Coordinates of C-alpha atoms and ligand atoms in Angstrom, one line a residue:
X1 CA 23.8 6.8 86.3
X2 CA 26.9 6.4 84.1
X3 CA 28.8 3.5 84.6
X4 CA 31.1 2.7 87.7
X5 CA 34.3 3.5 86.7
X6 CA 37.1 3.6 89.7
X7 CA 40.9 3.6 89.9
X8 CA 43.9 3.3 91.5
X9 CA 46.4 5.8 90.8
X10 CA 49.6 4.4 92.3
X11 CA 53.7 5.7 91.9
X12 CA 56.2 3.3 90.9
X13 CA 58.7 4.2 93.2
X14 CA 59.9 1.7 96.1
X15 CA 57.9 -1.4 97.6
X16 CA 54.6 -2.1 96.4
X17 CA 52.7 -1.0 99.6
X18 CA 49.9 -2.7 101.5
X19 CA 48.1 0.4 101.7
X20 CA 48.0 0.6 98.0
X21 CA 46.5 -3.0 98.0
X22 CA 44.3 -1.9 100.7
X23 CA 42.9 1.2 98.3
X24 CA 42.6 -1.3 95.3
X25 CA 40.2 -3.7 97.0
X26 CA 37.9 -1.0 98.1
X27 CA 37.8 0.0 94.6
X28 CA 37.8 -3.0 92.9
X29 CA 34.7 -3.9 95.6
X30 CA 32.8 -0.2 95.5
X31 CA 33.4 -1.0 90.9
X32 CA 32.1 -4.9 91.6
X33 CA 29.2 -3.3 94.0
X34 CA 28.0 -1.6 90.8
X35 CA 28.9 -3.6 88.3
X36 CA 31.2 -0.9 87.3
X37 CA 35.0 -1.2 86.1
X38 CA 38.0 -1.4 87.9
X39 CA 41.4 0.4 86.4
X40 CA 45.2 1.1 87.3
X41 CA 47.1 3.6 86.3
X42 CA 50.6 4.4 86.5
X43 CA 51.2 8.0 88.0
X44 CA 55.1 8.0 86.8
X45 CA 55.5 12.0 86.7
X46 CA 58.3 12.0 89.9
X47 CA 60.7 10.4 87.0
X48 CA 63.8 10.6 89.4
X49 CA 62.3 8.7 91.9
X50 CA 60.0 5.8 89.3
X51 CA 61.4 2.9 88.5
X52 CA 60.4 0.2 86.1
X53 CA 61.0 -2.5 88.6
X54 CA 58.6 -0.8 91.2
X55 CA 55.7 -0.7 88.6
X56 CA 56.9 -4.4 87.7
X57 CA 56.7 -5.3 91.6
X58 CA 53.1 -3.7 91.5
X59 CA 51.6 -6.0 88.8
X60 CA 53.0 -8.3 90.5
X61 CA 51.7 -8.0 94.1
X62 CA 48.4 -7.1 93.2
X63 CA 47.8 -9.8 90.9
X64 CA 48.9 -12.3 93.6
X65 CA 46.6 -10.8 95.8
X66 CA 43.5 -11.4 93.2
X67 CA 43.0 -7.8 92.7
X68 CA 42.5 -7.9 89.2
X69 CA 41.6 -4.6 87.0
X70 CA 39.9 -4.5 83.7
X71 CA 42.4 -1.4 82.1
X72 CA 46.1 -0.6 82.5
X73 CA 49.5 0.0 81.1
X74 CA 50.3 -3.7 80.8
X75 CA 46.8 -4.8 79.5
X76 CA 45.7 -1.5 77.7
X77 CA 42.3 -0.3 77.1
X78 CA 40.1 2.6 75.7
X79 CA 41.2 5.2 77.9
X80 CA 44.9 5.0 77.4
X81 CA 48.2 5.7 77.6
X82 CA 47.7 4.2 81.4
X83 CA 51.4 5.7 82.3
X84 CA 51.5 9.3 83.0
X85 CA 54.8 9.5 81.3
X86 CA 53.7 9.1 78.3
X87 CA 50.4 11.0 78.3
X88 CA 52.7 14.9 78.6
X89 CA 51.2 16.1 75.3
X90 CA 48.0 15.8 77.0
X91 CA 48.9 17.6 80.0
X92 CA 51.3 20.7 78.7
X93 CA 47.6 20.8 76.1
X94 CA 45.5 21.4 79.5
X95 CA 47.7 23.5 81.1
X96 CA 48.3 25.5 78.3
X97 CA 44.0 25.9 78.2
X98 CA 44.4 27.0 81.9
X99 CA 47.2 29.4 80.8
X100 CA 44.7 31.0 78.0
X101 CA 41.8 31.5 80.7
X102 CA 43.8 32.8 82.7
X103 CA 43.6 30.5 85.5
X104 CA 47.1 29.8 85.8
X105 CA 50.4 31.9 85.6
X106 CA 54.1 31.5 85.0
X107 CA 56.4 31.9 88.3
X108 CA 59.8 33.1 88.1
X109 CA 60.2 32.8 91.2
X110 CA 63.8 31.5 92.6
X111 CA 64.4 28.7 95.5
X112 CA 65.9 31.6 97.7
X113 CA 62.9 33.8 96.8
X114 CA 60.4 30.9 97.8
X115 CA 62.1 30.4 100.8
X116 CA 62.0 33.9 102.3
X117 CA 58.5 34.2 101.4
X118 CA 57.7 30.7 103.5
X119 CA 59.4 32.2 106.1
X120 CA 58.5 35.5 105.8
X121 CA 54.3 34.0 105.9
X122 CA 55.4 32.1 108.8
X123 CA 56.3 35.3 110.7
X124 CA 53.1 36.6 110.0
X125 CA 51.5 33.7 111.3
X126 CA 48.1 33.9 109.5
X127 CA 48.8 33.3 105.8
X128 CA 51.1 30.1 105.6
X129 CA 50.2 28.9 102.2
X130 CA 51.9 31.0 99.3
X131 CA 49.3 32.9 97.7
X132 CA 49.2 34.0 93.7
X133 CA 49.2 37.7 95.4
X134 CA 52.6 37.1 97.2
X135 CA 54.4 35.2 94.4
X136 CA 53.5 37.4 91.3
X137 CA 56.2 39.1 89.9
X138 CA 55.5 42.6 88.1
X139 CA 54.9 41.7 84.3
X140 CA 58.5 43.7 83.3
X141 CA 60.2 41.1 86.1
X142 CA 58.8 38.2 84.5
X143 CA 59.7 39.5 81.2
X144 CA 62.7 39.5 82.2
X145 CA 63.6 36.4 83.8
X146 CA 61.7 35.0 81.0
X147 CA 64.1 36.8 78.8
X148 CA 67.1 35.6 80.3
X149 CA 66.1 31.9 80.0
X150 CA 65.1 31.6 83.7
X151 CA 63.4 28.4 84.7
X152 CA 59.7 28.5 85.3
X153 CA 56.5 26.6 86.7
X154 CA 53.4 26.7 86.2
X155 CA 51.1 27.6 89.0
X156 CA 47.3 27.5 89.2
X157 CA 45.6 30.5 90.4
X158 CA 43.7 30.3 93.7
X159 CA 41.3 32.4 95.7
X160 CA 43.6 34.4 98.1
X161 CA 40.3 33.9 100.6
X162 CA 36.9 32.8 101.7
X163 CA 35.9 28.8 102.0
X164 CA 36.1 25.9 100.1
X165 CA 33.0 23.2 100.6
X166 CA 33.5 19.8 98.5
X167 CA 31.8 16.6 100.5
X168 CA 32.8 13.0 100.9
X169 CA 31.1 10.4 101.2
X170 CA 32.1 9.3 104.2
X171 CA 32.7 12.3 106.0
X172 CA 29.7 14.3 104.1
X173 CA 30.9 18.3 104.0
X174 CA 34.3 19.3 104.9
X175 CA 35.2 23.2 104.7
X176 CA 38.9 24.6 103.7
X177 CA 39.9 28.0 104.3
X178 CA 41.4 29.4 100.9
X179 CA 43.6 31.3 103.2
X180 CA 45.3 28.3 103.5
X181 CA 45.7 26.7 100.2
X182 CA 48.7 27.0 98.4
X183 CA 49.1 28.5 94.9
X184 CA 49.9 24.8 93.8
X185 CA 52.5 23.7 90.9
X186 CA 50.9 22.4 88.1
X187 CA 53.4 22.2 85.5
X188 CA 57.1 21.6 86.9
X189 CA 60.2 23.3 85.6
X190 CA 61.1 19.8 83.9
X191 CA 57.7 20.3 81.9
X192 CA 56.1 17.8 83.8
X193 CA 52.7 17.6 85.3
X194 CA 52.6 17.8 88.9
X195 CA 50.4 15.1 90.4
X196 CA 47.2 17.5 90.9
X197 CA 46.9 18.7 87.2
X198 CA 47.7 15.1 86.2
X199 CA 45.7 13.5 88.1
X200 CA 42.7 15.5 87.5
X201 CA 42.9 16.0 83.9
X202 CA 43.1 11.9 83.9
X203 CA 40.9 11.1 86.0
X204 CA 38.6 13.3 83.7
X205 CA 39.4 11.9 80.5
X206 CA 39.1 8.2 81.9
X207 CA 35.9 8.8 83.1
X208 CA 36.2 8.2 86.6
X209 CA 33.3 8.6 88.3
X210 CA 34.5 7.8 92.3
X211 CA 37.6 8.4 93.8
X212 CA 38.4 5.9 96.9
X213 CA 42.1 6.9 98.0
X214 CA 43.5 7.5 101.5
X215 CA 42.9 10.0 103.8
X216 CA 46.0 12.0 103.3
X217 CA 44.9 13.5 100.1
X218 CA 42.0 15.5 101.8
X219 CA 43.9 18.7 101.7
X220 CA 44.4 18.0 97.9
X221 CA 40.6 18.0 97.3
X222 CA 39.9 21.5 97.0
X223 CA 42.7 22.6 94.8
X224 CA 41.4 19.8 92.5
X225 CA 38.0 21.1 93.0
X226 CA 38.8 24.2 91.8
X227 CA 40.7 22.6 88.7
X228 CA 37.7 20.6 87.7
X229 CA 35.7 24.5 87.6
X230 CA 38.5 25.8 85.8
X231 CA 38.1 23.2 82.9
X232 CA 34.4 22.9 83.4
X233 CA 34.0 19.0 84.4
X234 CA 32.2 17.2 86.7
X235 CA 34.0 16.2 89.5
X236 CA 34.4 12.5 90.3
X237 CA 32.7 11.7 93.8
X238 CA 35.2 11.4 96.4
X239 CA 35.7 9.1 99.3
X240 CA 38.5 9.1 101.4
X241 CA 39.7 5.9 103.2
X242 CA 41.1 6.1 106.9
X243 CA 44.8 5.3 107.0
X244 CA 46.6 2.3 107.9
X245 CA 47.7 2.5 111.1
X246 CA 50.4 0.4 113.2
X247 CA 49.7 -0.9 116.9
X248 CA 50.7 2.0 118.5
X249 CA 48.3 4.0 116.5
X250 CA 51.1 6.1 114.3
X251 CA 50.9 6.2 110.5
X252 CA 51.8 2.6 108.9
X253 CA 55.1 2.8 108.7
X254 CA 58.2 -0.1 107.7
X255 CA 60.0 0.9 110.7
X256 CA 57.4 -0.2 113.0
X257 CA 55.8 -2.9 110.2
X258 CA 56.7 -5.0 107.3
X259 CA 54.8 -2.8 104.3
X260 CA 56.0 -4.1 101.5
X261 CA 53.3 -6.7 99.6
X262 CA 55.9 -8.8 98.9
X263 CA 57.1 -9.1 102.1
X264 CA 54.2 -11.0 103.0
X265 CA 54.1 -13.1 99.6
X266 CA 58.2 -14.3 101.3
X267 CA 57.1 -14.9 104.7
X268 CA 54.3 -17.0 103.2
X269 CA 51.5 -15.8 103.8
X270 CA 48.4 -16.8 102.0
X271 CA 47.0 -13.7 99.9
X272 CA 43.5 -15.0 100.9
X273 CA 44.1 -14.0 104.1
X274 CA 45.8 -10.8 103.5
X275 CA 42.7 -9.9 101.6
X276 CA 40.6 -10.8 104.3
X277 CA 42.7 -9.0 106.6
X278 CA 42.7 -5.9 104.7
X279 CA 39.1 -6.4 104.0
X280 CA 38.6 -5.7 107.6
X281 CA 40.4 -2.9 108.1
X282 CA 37.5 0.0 108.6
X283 CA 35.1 -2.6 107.3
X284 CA 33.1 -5.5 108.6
X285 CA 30.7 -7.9 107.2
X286 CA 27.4 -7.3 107.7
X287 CA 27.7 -10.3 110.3
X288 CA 30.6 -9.1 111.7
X289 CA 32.3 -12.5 110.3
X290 CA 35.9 -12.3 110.9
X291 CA 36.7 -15.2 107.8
X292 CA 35.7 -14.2 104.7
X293 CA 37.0 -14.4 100.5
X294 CA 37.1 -11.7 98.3
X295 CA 33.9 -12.7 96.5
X296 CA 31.7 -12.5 99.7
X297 CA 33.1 -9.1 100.3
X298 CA 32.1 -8.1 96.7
X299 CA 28.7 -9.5 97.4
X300 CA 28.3 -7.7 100.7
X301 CA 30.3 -4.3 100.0
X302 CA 28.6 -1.2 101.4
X303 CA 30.8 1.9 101.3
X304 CA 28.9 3.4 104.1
X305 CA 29.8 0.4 106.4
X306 CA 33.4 1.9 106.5
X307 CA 34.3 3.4 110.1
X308 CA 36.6 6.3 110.3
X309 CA 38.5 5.6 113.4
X310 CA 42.0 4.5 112.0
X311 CA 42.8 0.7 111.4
X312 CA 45.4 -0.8 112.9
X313 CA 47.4 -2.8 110.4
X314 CA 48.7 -5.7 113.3
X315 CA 51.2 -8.1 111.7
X316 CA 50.4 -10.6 114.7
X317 CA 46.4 -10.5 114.2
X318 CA 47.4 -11.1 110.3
X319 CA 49.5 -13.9 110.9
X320 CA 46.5 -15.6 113.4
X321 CA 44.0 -15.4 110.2
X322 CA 46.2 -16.6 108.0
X323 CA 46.7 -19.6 110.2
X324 CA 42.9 -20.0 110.2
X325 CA 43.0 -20.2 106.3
X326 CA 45.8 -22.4 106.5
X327 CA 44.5 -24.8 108.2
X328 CA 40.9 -24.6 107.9
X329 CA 40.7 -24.1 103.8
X330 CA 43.8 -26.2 102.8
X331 CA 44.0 -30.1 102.3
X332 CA 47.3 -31.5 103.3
X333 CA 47.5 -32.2 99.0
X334 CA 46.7 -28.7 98.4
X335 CA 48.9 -27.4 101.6
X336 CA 51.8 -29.3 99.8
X337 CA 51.2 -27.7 96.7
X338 CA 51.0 -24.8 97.9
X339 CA 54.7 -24.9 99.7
X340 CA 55.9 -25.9 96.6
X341 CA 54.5 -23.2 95.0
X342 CA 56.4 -20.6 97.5
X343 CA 59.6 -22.4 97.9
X344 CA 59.7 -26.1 96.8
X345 CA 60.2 -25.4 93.5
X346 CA 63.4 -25.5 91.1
X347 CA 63.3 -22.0 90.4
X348 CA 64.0 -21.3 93.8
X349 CA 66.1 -24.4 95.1
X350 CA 68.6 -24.7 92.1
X351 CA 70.2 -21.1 92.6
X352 CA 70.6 -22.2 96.6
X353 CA 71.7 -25.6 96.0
X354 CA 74.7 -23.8 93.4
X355 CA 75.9 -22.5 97.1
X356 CA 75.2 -25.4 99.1
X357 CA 76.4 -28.4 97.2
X358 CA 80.1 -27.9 97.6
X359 CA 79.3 -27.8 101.6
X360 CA 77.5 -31.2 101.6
X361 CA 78.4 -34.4 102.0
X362 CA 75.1 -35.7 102.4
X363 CA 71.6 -35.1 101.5
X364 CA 70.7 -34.2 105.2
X365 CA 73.1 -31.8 105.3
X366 CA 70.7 -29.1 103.6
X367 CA 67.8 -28.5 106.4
X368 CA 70.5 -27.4 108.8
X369 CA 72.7 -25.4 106.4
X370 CA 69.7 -23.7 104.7
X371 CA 67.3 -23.5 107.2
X372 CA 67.3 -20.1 107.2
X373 CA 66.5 -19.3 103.7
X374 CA 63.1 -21.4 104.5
X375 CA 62.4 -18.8 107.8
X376 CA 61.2 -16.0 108.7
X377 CA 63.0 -13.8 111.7
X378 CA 65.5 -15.7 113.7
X379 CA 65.4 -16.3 117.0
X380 CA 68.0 -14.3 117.4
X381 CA 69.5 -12.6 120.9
X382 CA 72.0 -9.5 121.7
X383 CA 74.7 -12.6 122.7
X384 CA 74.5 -13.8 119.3
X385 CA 75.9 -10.4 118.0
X386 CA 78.2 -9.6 121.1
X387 CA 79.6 -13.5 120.1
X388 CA 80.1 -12.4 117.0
X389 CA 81.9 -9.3 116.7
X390 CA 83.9 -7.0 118.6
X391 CA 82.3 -4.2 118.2
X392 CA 80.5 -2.3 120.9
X393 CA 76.9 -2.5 120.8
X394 CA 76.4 1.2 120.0
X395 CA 78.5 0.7 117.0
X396 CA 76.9 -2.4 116.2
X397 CA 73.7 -0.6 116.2
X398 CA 74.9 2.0 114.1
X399 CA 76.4 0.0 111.5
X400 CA 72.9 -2.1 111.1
X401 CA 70.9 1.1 110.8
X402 CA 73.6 2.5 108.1
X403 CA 73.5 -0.9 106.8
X404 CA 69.5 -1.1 106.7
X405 CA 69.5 2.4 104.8
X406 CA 71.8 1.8 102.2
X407 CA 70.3 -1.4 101.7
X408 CA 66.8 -0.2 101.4
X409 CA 68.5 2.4 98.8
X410 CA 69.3 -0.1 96.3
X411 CA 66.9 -0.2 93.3
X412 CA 69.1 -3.2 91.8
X413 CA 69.3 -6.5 94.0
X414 CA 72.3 -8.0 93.0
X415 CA 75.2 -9.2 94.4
X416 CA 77.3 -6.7 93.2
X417 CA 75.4 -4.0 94.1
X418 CA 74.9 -5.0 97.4
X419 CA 78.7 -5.5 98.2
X420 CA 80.3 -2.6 96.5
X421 CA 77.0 -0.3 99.1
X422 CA 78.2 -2.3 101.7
X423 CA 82.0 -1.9 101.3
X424 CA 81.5 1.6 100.3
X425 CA 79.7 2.2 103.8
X426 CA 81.9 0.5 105.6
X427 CA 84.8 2.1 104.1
X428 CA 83.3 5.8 105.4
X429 CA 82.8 4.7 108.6
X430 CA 86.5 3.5 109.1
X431 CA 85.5 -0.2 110.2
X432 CA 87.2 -3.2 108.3
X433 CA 84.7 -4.7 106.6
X434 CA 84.9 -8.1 108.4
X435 CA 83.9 -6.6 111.1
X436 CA 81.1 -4.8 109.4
X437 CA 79.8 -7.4 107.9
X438 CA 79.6 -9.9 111.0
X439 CA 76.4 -8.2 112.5
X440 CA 74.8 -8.2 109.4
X441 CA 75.6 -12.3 108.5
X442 CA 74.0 -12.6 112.6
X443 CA 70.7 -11.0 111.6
X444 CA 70.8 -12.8 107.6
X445 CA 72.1 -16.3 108.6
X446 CA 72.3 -16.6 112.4
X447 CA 75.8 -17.3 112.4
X448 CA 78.8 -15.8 110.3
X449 CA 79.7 -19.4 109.0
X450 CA 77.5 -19.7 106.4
X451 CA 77.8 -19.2 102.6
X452 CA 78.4 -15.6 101.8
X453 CA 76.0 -12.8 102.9
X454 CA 75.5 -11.5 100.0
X455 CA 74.8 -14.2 98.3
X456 CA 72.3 -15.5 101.4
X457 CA 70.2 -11.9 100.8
X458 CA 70.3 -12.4 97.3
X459 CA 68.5 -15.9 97.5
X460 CA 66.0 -14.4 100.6
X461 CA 65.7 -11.1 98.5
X462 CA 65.4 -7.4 99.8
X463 CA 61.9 -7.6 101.2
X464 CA 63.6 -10.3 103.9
X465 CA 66.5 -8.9 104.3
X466 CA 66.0 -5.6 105.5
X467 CA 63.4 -7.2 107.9
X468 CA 66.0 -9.2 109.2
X469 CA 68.3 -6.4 110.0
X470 CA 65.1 -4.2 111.2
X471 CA 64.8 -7.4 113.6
X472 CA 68.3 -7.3 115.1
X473 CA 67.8 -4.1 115.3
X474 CA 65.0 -4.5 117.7
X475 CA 67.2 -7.2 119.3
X476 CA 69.8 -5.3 120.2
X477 CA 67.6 -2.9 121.8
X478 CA 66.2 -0.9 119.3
X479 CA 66.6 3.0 118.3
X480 CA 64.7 5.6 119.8
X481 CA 63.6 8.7 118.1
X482 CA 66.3 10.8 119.2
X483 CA 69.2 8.1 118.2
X484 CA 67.5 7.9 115.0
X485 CA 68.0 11.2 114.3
X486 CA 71.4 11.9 115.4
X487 CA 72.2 8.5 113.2
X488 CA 70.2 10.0 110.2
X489 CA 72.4 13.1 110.5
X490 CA 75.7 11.1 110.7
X491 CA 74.4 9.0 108.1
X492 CA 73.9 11.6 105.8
X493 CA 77.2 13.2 106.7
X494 CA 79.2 10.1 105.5
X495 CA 80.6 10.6 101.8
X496 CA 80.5 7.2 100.1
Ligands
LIG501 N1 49.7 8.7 92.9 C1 48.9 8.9 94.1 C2 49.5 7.9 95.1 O1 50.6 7.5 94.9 C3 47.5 8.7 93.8 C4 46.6 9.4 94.8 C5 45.1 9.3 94.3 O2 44.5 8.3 94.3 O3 44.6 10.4 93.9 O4 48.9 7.4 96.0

């Protein structure tokens, strides 16, 4: 059997997820299983959305996690570049090949044009995928548009019917209709791959030989499938992982669930039990054991021992482990090192102390002054905002959900930044910015006289912060689906 060789293939854009932490340990465990090799690459091709930061925040998380790989873009290796962006030669190369066989084709088509014929499939009911037979242009049309400079894509070519078969190994045989697979994008207008062709042709070229992602990528399976015929490679096994899921079942999402790694690495947790915890989501020990390291999951991994059945990602059954690991694996020496390590430290007490010096007079002062820098969510309650501000709870709602957006738009976390979003916000929605800002200090500090709020989420950074706004939120009530969407459309209305 070649050797072992699996990946994970994540996009820099936003918060390092736990789900993509939750992907890399089953493949760093299925590569360990087999003594096989574990890589990361960088799928950058959505370059208006990727940010430098994000793949920064990535390295970061994973490595505090333990989740160590053997090839990437920071560490290099044989297979490289590890970063999409910089691998397009190789891609417009492939595409071109597919081009040649005549496995692909160049669409002219406009946004308008794509958008009648979406509607007009919907109409008909039966076809809803856009088919090569529907989007072809004649051959003088696309002479013409190509003529004229129009912008193109690429698009592979796909049977217009009949069944698709490629297995898991999990599920075993799972059966698409063609009917309903679309005539997917390979090269965008901006000459950039679109995740499919890049994926596959990398995948190929660094040898891959199982792919363990999540579940939501079934329906890309037999488009790439058909792209490994079309170039004549073996296709890498694949295994698709059941979703995170939050308590009430739904998709994992930050509304209902910190997701963000780093969230947990603030709150302080202990990454041995978030590896533990995610350990157990779909899988078990073969003693059902509920405490267990990474290393006796690599000595006991079994792909087979995954369940399907959804995990639930539960924030409260994470924080209960971690309090077993706390206080079960750490000496008090090691438990103090540890807190130093997280928030005892210069780094992070000499940019707090620059704020709270000039509001002590003695060294006592500090615990009650900064205690919430050292906290999670504050025990917070809907008098504390009423107390605060004279704003009507509606509004006060809406101007922490507007707040929470822009703030979880930011890519830069700085001061600055978060001030002139802030003012700009509360400038479109006509309320003086005192009294926008006073529901936010509530949920940041726990009282409005405290040093500035800006300069309390830049020492808590973003990962607390929004949590702390999502919080009040809940504290005030909460938003239901319906509110949420009428606020999404106002929001989106609002020109700052
Ligand atoms: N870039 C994809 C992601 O963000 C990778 C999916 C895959 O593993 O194929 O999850």
């Amino acid at each position: 059997m070649a050797k072992v060789r699996t990946r994970i293939a994540p996009s820099p854009t936003g918060d390092p997820h736990v789900g993509t932490a939750y992907i890399a340990l089953f493949n760093l465990c299925f590569a360990k299983q087999f003594d096989g090799e574990f890589i990361l690459r960088i799928e950058d091709t959505d370059q208006s959305r990727s940010t430098p930061e994000s793949e920064q925040a990535i390295y970061d998380s994973l490595r505090w996690l333990g989740l160590d790989w053997s090839e990437g873009p920071d560490i290099g290796g044989d297979f490289g570049p590890y970063r999409q962006s910089e691998r397009k030669a190789i891609y417009e190369k492939h595409c071109q090949q597919l081009l040649d066989d005549g496995h692909a084709f160049y669409c002219y088509r406009t946004s308008e044009e794509l958008d009648q014929l979406r509607a007009e499939a919907k109409e008909t009911g039966s076809l809803q995928a856009l088919k090569p037979s529907v989007l072809k242009l004649p051959e003088e049309e696309v002479a013409k548009r190509k003529a004229a400079g129009a912008p193109f894509v690429v698009r592979m070519n796909v049977p217009e019917e009949g069944e698709c078969v490629f297995s898991d190994m999990l599920r075993g045989e799972i059966t698409v209709e063609w009917s309903q697979v679309d005539a997917q994008i390979l090269l965008k207008s901006d000459g950039m791959p679109t995740y499919h062709l890049a994926n596959v042709v990398d995948d190929h070229l660094m040898e891959i030989t199982h792919v363990l992602r999540g579940e939501e990528w079934i329906n890309s399976a037999p488009k790439h499938q058909l792209l490994y015929k079309y170039f004549g490679w073996e296709m890498p096994e694949l295994c698709h992982l059941p979703l995170l899921r939050n308590p009430d079942k739904s998709k994992l999402s930050k509304r209902k669930n910190p997701t963000s790694i780093l969230y947990y690495q603030r709150m302080g947790f202990m990454p041995e039990a978030v590896i533990n915890y995610l350990g157990r989501m779909g899988w078990s020990m073969p003693d059902e054991s509920e405490k267990f390291d990474l290393q006796a999951m690599f000595d006991n991994f079994d792909i087979q021992r995954v369940s399907l059945g959804g995990p639930i990602f539960d924030v409260e059954k994470l924080k209960w482990l971690n309090g077993r690991w706390l206080r079960e694996d750490l000496t008090i020496e090691q438990l103090a090192e540890k807190l130093q390590q997280w928030a005892f430290n210069e780094a992070n007490l000499l940019p707090m102390l620059e704020h709270f010096q000039p509001r002590m007079d003695v060294y006592s002062d500090l615990a009650p002054a900064a205690g919430f820098l050292f906290s999670g969510m504050l025990p917070l309650t809907a008098e504390d905002f009423s107390k605060a501000s004279k704003l009507e709870e509606d509004k006060l709602l809406e101007v922490l959900q507007f707040a929470l957006w822009s703030l979880e738009s930011l890519r830069v976390w700085e001061k600055d930044e978060i001030f002139s979003s802030l003012k700009a916000l509360s400038g479109a929605m006509d309320v003086k910015l005192k009294d926008f800002l006073a529901p936010i200090f509530i949920s940041i500090a726990g009282t409005t006289s405290s040093i500035s709020v800006m300069d309390a989420m830049v020492l808590l950074g973003p990962d607390i912060s929004r949590a702390r706004v999502r919080h009040s939120i809940e504290v005030l009530g909460g938003l239901g689906k319906k509110k949420l969407k009428k606020l999404d459309k106002a929001y989106a209305g609002l020109s700052t």
